[in-house]
Tab-separated table of N, CA and C and ligand atoms in Angstrom:
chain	number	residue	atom	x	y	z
R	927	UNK	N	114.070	101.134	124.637
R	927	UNK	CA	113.384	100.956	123.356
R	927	UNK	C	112.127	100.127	123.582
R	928	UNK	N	111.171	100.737	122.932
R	928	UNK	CA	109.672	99.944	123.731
R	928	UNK	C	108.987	99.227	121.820
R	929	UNK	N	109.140	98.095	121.921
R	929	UNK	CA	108.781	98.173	120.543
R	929	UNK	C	107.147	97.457	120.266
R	930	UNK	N	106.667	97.974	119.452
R	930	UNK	CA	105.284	97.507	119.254
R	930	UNK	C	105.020	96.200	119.068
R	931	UNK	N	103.994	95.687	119.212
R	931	UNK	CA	103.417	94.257	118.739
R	931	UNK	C	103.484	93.796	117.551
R	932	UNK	N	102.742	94.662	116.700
R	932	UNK	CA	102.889	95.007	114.985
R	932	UNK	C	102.847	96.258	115.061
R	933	UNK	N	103.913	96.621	113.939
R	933	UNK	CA	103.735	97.846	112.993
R	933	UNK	C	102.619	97.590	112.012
R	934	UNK	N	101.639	98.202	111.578
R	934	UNK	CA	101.359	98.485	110.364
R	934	UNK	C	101.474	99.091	109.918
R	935	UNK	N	101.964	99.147	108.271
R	935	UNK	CA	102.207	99.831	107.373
R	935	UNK	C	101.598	100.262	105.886
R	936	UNK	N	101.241	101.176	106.058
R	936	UNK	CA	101.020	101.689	104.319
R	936	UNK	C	101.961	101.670	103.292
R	937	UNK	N	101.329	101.639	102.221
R	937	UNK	CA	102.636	101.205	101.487
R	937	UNK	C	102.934	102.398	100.155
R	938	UNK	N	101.620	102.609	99.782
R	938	UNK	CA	102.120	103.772	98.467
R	938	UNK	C	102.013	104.892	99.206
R	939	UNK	N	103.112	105.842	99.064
R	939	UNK	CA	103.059	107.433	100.196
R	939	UNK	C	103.824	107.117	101.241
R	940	UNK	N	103.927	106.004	101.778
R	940	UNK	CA	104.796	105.740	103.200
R	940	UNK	C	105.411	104.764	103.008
R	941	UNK	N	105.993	103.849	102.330
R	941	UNK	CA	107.195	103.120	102.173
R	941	UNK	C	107.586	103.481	100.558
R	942	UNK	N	106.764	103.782	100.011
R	942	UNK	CA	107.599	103.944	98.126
R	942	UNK	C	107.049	105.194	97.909
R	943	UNK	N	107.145	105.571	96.872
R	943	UNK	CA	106.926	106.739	95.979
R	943	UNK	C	105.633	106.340	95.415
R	944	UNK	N	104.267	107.731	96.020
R	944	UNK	CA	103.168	107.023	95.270
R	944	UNK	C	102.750	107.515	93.620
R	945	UNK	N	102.385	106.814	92.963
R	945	UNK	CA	102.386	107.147	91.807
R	945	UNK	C	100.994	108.100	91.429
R	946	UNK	N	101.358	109.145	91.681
R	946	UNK	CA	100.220	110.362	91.320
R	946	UNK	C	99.042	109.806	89.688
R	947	UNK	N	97.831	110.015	90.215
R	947	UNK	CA	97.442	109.331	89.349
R	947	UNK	C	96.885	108.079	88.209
R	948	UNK	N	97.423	107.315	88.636
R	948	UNK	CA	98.076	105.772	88.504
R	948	UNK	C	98.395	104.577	89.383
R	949	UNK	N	98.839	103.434	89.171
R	949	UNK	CA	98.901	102.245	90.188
R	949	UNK	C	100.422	102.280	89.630
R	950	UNK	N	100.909	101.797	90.727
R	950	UNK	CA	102.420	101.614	90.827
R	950	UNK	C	102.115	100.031	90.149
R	951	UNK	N	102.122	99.845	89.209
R	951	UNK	CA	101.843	98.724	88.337
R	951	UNK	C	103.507	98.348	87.475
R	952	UNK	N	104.286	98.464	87.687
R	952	UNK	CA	105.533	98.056	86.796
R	952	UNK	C	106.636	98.150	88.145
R	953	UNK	N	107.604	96.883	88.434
R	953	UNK	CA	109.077	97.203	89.162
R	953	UNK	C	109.544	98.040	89.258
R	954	UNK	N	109.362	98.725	87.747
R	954	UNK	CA	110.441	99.996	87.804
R	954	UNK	C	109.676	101.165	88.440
R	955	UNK	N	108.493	101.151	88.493
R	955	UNK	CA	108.096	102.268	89.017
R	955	UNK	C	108.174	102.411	91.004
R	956	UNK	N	108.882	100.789	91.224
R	956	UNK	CA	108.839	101.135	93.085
R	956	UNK	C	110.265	101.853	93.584
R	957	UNK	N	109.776	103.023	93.483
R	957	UNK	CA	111.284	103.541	94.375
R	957	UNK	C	110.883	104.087	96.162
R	958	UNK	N	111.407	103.381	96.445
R	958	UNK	CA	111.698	103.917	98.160
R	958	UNK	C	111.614	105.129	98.439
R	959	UNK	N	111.010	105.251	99.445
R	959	UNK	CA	111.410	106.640	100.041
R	959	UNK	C	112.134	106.669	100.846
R	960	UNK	N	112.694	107.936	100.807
R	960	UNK	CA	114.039	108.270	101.539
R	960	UNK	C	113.884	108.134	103.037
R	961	UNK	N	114.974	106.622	103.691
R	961	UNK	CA	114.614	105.946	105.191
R	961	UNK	C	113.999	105.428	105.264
R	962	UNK	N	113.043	105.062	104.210
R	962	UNK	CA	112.175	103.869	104.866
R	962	UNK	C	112.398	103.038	104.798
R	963	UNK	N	113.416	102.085	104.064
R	963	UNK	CA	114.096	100.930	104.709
R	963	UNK	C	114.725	100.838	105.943
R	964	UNK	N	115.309	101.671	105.904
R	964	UNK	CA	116.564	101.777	107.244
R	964	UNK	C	115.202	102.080	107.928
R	965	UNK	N	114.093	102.623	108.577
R	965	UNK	CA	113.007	102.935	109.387
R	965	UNK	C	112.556	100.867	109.742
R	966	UNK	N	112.198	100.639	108.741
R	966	UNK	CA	111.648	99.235	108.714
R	966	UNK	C	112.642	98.175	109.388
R	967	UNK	N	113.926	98.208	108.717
R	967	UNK	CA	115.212	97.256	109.538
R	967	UNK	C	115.360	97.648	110.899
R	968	UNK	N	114.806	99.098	111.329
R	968	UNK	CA	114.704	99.497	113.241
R	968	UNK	C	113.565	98.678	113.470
R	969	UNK	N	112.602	98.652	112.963
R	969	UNK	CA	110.679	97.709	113.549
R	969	UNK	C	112.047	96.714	113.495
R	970	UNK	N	112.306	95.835	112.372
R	970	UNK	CA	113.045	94.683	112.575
R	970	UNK	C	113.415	94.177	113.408
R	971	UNK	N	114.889	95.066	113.740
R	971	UNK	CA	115.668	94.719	114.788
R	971	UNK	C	114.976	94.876	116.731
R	972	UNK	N	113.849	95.428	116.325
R	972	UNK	CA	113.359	95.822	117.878
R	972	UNK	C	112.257	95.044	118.228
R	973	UNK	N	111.898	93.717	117.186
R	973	UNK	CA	111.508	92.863	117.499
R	973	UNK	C	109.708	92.812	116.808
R	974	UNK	N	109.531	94.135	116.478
R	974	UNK	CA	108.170	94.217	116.202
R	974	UNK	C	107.860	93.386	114.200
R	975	UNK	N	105.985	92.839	114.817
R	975	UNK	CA	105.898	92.245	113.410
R	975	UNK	C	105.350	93.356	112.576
R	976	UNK	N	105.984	93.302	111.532
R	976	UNK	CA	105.423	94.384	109.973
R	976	UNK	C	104.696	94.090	109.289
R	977	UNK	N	103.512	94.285	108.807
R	977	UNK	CA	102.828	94.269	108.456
R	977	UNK	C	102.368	95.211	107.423
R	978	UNK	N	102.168	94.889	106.128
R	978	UNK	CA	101.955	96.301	105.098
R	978	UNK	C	100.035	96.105	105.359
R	979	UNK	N	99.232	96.799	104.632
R	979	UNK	CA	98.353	97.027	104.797
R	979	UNK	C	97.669	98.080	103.682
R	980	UNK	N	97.280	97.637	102.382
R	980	UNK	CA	97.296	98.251	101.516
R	980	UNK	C	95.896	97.854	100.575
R	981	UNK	N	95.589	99.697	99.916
R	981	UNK	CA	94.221	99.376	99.040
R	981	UNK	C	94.870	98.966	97.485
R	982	UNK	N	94.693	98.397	96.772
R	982	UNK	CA	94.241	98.143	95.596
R	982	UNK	C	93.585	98.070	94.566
R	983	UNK	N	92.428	99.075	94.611
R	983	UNK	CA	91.259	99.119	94.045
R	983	UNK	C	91.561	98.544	92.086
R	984	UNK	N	92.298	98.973	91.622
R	984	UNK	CA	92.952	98.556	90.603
R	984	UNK	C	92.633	97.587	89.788
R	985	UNK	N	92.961	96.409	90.995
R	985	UNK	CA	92.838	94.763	90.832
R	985	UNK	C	91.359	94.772	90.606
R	986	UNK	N	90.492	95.503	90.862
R	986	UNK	CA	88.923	95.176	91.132
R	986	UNK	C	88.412	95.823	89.652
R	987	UNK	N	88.962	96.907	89.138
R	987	UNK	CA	88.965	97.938	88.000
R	987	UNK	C	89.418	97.055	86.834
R	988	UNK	N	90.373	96.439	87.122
R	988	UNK	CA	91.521	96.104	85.590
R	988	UNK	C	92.285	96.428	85.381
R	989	UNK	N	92.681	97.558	86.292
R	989	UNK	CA	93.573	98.866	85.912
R	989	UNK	C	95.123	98.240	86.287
R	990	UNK	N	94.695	96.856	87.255
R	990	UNK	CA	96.097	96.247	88.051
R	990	UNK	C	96.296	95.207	88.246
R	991	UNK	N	96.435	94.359	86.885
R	991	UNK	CA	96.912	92.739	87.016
R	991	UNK	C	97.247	92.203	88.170
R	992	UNK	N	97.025	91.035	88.625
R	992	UNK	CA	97.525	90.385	89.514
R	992	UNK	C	99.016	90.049	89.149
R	993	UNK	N	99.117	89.838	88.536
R	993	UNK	CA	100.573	89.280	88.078
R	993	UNK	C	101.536	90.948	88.252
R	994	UNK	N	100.862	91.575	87.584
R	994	UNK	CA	101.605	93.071	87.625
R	994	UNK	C	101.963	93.334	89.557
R	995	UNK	N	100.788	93.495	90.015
R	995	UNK	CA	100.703	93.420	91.592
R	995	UNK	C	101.661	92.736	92.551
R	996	UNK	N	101.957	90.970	91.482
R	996	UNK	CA	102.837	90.507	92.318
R	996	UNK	C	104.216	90.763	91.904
R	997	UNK	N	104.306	91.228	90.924
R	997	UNK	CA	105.884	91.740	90.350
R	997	UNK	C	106.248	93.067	91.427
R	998	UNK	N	104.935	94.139	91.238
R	998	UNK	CA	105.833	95.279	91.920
R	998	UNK	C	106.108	94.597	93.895
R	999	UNK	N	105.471	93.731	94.076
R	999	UNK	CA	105.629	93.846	95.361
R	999	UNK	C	106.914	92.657	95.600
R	1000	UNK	N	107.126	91.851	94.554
R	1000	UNK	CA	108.516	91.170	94.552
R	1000	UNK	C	109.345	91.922	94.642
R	1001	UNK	N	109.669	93.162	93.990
R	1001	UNK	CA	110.383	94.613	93.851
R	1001	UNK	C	110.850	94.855	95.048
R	1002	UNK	N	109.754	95.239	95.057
R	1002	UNK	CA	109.471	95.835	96.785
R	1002	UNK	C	109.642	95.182	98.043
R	1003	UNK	N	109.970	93.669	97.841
R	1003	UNK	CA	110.790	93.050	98.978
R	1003	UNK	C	112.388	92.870	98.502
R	1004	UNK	N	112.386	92.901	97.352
R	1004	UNK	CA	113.954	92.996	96.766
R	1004	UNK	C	114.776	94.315	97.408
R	1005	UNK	N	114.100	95.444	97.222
R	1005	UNK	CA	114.676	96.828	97.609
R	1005	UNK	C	114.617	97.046	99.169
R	1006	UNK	N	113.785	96.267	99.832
R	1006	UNK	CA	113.790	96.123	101.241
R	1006	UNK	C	114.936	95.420	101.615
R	1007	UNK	N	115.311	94.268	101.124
R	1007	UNK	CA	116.129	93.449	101.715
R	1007	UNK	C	117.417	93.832	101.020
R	1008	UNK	N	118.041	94.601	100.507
R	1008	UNK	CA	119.081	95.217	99.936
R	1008	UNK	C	119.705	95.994	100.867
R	1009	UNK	N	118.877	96.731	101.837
R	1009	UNK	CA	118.921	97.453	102.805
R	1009	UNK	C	118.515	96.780	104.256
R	1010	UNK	N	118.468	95.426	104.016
R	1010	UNK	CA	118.597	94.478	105.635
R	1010	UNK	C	116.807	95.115	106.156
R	1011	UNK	N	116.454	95.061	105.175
R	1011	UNK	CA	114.528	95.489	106.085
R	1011	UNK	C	113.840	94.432	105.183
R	1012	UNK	N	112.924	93.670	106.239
R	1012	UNK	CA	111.938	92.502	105.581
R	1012	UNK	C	110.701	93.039	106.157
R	1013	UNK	N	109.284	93.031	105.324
R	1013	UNK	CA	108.044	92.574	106.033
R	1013	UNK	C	107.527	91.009	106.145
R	1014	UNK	N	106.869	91.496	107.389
R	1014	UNK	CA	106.461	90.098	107.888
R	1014	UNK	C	105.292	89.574	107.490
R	1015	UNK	N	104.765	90.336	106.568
R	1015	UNK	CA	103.184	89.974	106.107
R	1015	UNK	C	102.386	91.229	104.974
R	1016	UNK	N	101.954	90.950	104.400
R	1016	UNK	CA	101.713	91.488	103.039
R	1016	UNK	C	99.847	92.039	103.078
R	1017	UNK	N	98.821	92.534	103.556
R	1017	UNK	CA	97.640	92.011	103.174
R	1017	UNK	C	96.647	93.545	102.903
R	1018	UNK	N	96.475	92.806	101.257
R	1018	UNK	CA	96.116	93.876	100.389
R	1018	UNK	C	94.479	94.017	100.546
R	1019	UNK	N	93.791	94.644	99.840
R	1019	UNK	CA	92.351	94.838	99.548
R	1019	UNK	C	92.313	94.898	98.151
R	1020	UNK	N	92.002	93.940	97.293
R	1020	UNK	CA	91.773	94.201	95.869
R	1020	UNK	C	90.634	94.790	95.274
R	1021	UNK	N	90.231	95.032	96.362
R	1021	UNK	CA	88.331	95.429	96.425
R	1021	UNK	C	87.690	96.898	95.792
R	1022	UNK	N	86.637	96.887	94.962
R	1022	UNK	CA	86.503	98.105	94.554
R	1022	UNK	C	85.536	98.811	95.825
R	1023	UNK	N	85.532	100.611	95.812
R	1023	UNK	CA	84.595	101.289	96.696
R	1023	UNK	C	83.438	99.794	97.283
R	1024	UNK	N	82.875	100.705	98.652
R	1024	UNK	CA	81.860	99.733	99.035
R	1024	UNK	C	81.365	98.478	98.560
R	1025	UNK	N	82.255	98.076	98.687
R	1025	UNK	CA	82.092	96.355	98.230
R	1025	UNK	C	82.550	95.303	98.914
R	1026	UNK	N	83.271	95.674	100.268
R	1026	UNK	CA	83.732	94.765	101.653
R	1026	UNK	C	84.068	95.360	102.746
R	1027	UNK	N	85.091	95.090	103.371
R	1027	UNK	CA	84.948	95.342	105.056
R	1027	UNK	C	86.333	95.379	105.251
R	1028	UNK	N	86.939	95.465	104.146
R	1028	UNK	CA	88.713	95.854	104.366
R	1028	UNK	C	89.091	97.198	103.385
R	1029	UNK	N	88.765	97.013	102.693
R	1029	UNK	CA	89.182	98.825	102.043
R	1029	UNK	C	89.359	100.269	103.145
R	1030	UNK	N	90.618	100.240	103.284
R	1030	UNK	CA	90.305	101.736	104.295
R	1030	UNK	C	90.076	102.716	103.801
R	1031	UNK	N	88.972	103.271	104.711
R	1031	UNK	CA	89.130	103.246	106.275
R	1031	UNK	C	88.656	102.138	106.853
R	1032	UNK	N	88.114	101.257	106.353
R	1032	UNK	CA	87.693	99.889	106.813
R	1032	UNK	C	88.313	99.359	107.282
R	1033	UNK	N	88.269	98.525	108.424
R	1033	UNK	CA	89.588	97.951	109.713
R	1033	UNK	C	89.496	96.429	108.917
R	1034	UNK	N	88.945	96.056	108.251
R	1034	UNK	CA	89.153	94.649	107.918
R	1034	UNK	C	90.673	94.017	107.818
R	1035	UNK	N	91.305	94.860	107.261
R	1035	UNK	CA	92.905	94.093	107.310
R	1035	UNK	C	93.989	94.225	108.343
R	1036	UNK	N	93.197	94.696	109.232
R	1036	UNK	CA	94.028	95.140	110.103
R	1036	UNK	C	93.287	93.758	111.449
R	1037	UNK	N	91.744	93.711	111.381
R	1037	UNK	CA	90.998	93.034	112.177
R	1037	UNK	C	91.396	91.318	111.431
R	1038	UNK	N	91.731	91.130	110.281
R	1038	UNK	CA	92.415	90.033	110.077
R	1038	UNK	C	93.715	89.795	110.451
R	1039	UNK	N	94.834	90.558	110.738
R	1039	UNK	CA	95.945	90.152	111.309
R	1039	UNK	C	95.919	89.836	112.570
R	1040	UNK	N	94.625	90.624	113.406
R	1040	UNK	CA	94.911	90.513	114.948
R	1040	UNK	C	93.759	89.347	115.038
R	1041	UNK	N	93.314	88.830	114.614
R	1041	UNK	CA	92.567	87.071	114.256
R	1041	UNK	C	94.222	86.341	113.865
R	1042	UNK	N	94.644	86.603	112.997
R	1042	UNK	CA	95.881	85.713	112.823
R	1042	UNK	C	97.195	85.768	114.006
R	1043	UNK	N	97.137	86.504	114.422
R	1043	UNK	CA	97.709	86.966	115.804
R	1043	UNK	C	97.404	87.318	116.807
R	1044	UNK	N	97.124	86.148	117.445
R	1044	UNK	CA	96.038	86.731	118.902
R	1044	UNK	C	96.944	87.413	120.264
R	1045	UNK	N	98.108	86.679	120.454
R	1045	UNK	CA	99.097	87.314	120.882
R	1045	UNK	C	99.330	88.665	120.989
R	1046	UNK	N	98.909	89.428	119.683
R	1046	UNK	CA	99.025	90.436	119.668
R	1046	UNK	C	97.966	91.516	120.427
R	1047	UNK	N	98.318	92.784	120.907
R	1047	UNK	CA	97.285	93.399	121.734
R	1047	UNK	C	97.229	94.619	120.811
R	1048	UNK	N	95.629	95.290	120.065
R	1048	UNK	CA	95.676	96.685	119.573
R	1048	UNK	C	96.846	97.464	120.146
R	1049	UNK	N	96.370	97.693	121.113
R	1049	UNK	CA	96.903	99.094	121.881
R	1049	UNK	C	98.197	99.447	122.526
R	1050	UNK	N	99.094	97.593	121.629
R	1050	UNK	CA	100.531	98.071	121.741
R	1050	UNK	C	100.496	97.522	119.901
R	1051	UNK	N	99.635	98.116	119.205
R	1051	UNK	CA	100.255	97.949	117.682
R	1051	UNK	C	99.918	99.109	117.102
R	1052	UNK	N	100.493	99.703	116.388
R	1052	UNK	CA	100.652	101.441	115.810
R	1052	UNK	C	100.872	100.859	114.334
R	1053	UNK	N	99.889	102.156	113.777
R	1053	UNK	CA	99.976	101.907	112.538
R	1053	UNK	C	101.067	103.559	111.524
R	1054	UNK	N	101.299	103.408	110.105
R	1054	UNK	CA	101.786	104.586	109.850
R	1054	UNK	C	101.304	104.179	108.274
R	1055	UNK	N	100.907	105.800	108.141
R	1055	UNK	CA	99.978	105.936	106.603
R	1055	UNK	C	99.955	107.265	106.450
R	1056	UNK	N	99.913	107.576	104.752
R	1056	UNK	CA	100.138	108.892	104.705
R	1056	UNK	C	98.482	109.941	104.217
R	1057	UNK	N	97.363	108.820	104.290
R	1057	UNK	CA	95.990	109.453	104.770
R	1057	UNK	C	95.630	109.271	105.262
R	1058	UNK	N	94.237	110.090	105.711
R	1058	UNK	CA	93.202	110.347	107.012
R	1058	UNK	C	92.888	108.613	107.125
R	1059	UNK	N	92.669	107.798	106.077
R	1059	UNK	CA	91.612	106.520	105.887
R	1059	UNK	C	93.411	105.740	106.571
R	1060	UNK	N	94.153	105.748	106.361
R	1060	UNK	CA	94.616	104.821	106.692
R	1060	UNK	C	94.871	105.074	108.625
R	1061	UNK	N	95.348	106.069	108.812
R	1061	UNK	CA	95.159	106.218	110.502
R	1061	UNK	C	93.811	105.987	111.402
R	1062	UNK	N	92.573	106.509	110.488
R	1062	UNK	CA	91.452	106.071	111.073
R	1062	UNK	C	91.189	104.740	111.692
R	1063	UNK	N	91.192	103.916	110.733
R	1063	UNK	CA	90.548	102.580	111.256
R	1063	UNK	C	91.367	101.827	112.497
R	1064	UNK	N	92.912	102.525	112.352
R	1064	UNK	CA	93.511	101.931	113.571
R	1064	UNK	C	93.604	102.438	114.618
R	1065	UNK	N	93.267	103.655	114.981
R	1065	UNK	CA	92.945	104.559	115.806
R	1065	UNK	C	91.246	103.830	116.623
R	1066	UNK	N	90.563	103.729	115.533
R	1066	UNK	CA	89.441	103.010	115.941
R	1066	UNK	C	89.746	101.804	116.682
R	1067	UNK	N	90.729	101.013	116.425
R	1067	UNK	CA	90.895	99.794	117.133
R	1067	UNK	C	91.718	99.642	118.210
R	1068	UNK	N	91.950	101.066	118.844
R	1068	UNK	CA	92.710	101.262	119.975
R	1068	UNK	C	94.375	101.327	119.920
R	1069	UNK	N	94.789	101.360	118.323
R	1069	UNK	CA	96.392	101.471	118.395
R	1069	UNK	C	96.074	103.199	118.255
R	1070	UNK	N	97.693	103.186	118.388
R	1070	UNK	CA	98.433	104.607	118.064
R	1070	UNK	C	98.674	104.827	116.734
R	1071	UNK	N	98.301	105.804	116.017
R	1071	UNK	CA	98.583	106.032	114.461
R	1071	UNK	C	99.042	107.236	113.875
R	1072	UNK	N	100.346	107.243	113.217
R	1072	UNK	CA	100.727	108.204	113.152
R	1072	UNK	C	100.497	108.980	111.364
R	1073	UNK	N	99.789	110.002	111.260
R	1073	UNK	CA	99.823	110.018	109.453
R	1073	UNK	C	101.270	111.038	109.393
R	1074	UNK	N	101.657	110.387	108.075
R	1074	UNK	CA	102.566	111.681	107.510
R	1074	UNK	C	102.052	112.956	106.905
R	1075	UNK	N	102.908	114.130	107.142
R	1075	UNK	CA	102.690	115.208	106.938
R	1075	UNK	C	101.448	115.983	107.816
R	1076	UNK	N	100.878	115.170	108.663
R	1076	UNK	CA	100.864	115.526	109.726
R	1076	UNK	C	101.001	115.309	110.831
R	1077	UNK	N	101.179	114.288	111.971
R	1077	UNK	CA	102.005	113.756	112.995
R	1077	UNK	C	103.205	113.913	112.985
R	1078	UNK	N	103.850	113.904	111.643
R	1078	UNK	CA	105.242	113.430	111.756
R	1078	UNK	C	105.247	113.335	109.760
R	1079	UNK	N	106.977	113.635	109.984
R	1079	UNK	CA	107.214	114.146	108.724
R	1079	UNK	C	107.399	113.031	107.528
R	1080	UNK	N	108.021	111.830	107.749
R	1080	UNK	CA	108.077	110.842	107.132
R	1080	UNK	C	108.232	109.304	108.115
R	1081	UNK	N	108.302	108.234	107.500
R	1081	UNK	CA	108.040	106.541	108.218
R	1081	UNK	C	109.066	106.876	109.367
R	1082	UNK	N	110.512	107.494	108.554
R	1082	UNK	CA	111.993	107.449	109.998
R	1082	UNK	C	111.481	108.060	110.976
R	1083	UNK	N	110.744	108.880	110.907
R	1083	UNK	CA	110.569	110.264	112.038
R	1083	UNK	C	109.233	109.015	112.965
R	1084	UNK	N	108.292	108.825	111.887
R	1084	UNK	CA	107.435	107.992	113.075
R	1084	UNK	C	107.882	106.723	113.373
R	1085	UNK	N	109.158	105.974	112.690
R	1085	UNK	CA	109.620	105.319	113.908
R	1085	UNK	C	110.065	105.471	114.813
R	1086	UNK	N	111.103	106.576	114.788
R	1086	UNK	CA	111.543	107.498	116.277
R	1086	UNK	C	110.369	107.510	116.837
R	1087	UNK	N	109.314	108.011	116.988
R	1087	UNK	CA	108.024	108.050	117.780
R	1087	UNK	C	107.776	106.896	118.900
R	1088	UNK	N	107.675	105.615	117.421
R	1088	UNK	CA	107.352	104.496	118.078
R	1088	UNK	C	107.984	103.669	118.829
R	1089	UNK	N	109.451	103.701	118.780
R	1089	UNK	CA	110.271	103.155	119.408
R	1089	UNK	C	110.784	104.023	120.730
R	1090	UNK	N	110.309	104.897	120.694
R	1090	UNK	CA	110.701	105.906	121.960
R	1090	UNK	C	109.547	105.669	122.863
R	1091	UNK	N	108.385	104.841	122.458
R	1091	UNK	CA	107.360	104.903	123.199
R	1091	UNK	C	106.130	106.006	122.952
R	1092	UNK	N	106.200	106.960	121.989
R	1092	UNK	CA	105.224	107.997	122.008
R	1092	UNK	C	104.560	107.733	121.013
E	1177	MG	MG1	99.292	105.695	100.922
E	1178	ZN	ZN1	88.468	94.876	100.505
């Protein structure tokens, strides 16, 4: 089992149900997708740090209270840890279009964890996202990135990937 440095992770489309249309703005609206806890408690147990990695444009709009923001993602460590899966770090972009240097495809949040973790090396940290913008920027920074629905079918399948080494 070869496990990464950090995982990064996307979070609406590849760990919950994304809300077509809309901001996953209410608790009730975070439901899991099917394995991706049990996917996340394998990063866990194999030693790698998790990392979500997520846009928000919302927060920048109005469209997504902060307070709302921090409810669904209280949720969303509640339903993780129900199922023995924790992340190790949370770091959003509240930012509207062209207006900073972390909105992906922008590597900014990804180039802030590996500043907060120097330890860590790109090119043993893999990211998983279910668009082009979220595999890009980490691909750019020398990890491995897997998108869903095309690499690989959902988070379980690209942790098999990542933990097998591929
Ligand atoms: Mg997504
Ligand atoms: Zn930003």
């Amino acid at each position: 089992m070869t496990a990464p440095d950090i995982a990064f992770l996307d979070r609406d489309g590849t760990i919950n149900v994304r809300r077509v249309g809309g901001y996953v703005d209410d608790p009730a609206d975070v439901e899991l997708l099917p394995g991706a806890a049990a996917a996340i408690a394998r990063l866990n147990a194999a030693g790698a740090r998790v990392v979500v990695v997520t846009n928000q444009r919302g927060l920048a709009t109005g469209r997504l209270e902060w307070a709302a923001y921090e409810r669904v993602t209280a949720q969303l460590v509640d339903l993780l840890a129900a199922e023995g899966a924790h992340l190790d770090a949370i770091r959003v972009c509240p930012h509207d279009h062209d207006q900073c240097v972390c909105r992906k495809p922008a590597d900014g949040l990804f180039r802030d964890e590996l500043v907060a973790q120097p330890w860590a090396r790109p090119q043993w940290c893999v990211m998983v996202g279910d668009m082009p913008s979220d595999v890009a920027p980490a691909r750019g920074l020398g990890m491995t990135a897997y998108e869903l629905g095309v690499d690989v079918p959902d988070l379980a399948a690209a942790v098999d990937r990542i933990l097998a080494g591929q």
